[in-house]
Coordinates of C-alpha atoms and ligand atoms in Angstrom, one line a residue:
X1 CA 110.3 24.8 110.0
X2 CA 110.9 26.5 106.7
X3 CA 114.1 28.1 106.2
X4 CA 114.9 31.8 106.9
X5 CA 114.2 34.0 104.0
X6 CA 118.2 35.1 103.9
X7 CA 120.1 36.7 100.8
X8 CA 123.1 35.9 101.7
X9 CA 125.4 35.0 104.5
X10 CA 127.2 38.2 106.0
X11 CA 129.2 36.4 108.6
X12 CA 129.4 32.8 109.6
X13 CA 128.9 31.6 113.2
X14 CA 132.8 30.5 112.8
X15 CA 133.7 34.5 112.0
X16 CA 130.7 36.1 114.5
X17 CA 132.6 34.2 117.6
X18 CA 136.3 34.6 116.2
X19 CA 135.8 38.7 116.2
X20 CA 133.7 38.5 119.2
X21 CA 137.0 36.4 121.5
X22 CA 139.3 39.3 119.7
X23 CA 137.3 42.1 121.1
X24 CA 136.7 40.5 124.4
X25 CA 140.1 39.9 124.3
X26 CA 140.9 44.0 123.8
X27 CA 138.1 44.9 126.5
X28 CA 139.4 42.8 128.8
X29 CA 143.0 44.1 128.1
X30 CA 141.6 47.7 128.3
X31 CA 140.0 46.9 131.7
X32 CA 143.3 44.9 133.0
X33 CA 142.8 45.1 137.0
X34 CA 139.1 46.6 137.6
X35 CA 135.7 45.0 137.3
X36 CA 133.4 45.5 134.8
X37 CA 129.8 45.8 134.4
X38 CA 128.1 45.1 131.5
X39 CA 124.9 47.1 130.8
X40 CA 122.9 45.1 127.8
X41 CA 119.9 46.8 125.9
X42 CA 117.1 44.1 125.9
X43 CA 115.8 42.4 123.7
X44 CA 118.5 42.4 120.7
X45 CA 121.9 42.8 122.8
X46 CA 121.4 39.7 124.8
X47 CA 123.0 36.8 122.3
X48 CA 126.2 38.9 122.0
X49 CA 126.3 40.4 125.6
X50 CA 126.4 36.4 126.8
X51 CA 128.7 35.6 123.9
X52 CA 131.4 38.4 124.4
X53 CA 131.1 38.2 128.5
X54 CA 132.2 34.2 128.3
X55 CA 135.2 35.6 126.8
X56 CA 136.0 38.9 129.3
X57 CA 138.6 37.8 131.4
X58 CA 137.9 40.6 134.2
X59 CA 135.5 40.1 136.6
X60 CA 132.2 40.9 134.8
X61 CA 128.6 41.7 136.2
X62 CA 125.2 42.1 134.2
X63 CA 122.6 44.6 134.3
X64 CA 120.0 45.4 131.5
X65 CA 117.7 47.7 130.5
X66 CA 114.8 48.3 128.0
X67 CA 113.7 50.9 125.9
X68 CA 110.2 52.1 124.3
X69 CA 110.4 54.7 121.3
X70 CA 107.6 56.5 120.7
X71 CA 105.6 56.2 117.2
X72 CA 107.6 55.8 114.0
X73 CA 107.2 59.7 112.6
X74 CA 109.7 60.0 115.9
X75 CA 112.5 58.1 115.4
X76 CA 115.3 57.9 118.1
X77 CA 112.9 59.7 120.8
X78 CA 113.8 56.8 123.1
X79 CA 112.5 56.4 127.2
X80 CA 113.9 54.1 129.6
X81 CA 110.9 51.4 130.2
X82 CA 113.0 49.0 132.3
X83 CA 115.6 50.2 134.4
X84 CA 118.2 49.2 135.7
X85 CA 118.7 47.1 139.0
X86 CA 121.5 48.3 140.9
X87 CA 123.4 51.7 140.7
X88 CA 126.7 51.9 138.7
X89 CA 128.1 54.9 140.9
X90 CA 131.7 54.6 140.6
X91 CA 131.3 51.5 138.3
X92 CA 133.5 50.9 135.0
X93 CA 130.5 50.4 132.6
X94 CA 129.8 49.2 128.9
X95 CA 127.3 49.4 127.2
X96 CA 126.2 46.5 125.0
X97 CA 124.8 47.2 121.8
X98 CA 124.0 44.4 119.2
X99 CA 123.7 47.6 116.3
X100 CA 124.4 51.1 116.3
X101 CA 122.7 53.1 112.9
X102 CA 121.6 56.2 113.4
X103 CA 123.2 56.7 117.2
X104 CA 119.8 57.9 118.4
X105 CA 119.6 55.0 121.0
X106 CA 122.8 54.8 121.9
X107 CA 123.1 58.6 122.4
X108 CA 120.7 58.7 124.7
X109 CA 121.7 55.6 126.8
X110 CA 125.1 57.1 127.2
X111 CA 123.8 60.5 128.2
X112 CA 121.4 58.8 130.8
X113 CA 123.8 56.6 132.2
X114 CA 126.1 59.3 132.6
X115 CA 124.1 61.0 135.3
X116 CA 124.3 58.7 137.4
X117 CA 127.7 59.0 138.3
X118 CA 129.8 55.7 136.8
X119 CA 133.6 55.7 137.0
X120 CA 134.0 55.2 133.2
X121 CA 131.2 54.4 130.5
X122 CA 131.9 52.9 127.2
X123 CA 130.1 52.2 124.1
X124 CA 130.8 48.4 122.5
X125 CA 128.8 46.9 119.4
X126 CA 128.2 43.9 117.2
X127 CA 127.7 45.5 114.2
X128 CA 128.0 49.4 113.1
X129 CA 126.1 50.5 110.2
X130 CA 128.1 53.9 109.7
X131 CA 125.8 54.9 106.9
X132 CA 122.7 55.1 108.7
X133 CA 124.2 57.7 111.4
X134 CA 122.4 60.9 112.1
X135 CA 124.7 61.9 114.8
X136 CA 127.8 61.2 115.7
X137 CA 128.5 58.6 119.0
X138 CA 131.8 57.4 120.2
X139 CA 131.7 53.5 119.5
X140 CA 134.9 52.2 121.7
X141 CA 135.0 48.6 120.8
X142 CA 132.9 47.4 117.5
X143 CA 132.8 43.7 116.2
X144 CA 131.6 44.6 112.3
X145 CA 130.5 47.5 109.6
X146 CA 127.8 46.2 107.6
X147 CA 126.3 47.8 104.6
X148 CA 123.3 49.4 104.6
X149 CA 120.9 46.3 104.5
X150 CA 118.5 44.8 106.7
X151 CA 120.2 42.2 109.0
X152 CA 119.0 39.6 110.9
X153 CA 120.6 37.3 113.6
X154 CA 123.0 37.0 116.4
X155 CA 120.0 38.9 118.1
X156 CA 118.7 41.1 115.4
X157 CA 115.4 40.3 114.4
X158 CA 112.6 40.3 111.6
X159 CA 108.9 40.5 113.2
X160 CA 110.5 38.9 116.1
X161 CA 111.9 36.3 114.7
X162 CA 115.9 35.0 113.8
X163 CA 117.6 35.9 116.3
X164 CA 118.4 33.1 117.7
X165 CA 120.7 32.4 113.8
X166 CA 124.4 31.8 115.0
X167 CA 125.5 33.9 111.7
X168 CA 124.4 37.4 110.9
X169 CA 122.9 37.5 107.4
X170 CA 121.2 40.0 104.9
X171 CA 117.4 39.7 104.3
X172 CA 115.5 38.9 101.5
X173 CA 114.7 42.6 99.6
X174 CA 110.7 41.4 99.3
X175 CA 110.6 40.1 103.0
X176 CA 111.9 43.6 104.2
X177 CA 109.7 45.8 101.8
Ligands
PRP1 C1 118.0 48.3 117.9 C2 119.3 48.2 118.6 C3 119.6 49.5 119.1 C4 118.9 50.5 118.2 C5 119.9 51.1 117.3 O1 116.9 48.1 118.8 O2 119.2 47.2 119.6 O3 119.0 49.7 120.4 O4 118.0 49.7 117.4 O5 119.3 52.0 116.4 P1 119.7 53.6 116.3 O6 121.1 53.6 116.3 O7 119.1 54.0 115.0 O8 119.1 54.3 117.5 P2 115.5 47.7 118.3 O9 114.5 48.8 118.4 O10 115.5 47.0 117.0 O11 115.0 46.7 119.4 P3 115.4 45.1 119.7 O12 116.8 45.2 120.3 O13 114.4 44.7 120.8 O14 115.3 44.4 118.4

């Protein structure tokens, strides 16, 4: 298999699963005495929503959900295409994110998930590219910033492909354009 067409190395495997056991570590802290469920947005959250949940020391449950956005000239005009499978009335819930840039997405997770009545809802992230924001979105637990560069692994993808990398990593400028 040829190798991925990576620039450089943003954050080793070793780094990705040392900030990922320190945040687990401050969720499960925050969440001391109450369950938690875990809400993952398919397909890019799922490597870090397995990675950080082996570390949550509360009791954890898993429920995930997919998106469709409509056409590019419409960016962040999001609809839920897979929902859910159970309630989270009166749940503690986080959402998993594996990147938040322009907030669109998670904006309107949040806002959808909050009509449905959970006890608490949070926002947690692998990577935060601040730059890219066109609203604002309260990110309660966040692994990385990163510049404002196409990424790719630990679930982010290119065409599909690397996200199955254990490190994140910039892409090649001519693979991106
Ligand atoms: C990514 C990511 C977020 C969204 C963030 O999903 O998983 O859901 O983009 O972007 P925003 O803050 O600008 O809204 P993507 O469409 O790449 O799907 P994928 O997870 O299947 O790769």
């Amino acid at each position: 298999m040829s190798e991925p067409p990576i620039e450089r190395v943003l954050f080793t495997e070793e780094q990705v699963q040392a900030r990922i056991r320190e945040v687990a570590a401050e969720i499960s802290a925050h969440y001391q005495g109450r369950d938690l469920k875990l809400i993952g947005v398919l397909k890019g959250s799922i490597f870090f929503l397995t990675a950080l949940a082996r570390h949550i020391t509360v009791p954890v449950k898993i429920d995930l959900l997919a998106i469709s956005r409509f056409g590019k000239g419409a960016p962040g005009v999001v609809r839920i295409a897979k929902d859910l499978d159970e309630s989270i009335e009166g749940e503690d819930v986080l959402l998993v994110e594996d990147i938040v840039d322009t907030g669109l997405t998670s904006r309107y997770l949040l806002q959808a998930l909050s009509t449905r009545q959970p006890k608490s809802l949070s926002l947690c992230t692998l990577l935060d590219r601040t730059i890219r924001r066109l609203i604002q979105v309260p990110i309660d637990f966040r692994c990385f910033e990163i510049p404002d560069r196409y990424v790719v692994g630990f679930g982010l993808d290119y065409k599909q492909l690397y996200r199955n990398l254990g490190y994140i990593a910039v892409l090649k400028r001519d693979t991106s354009n």
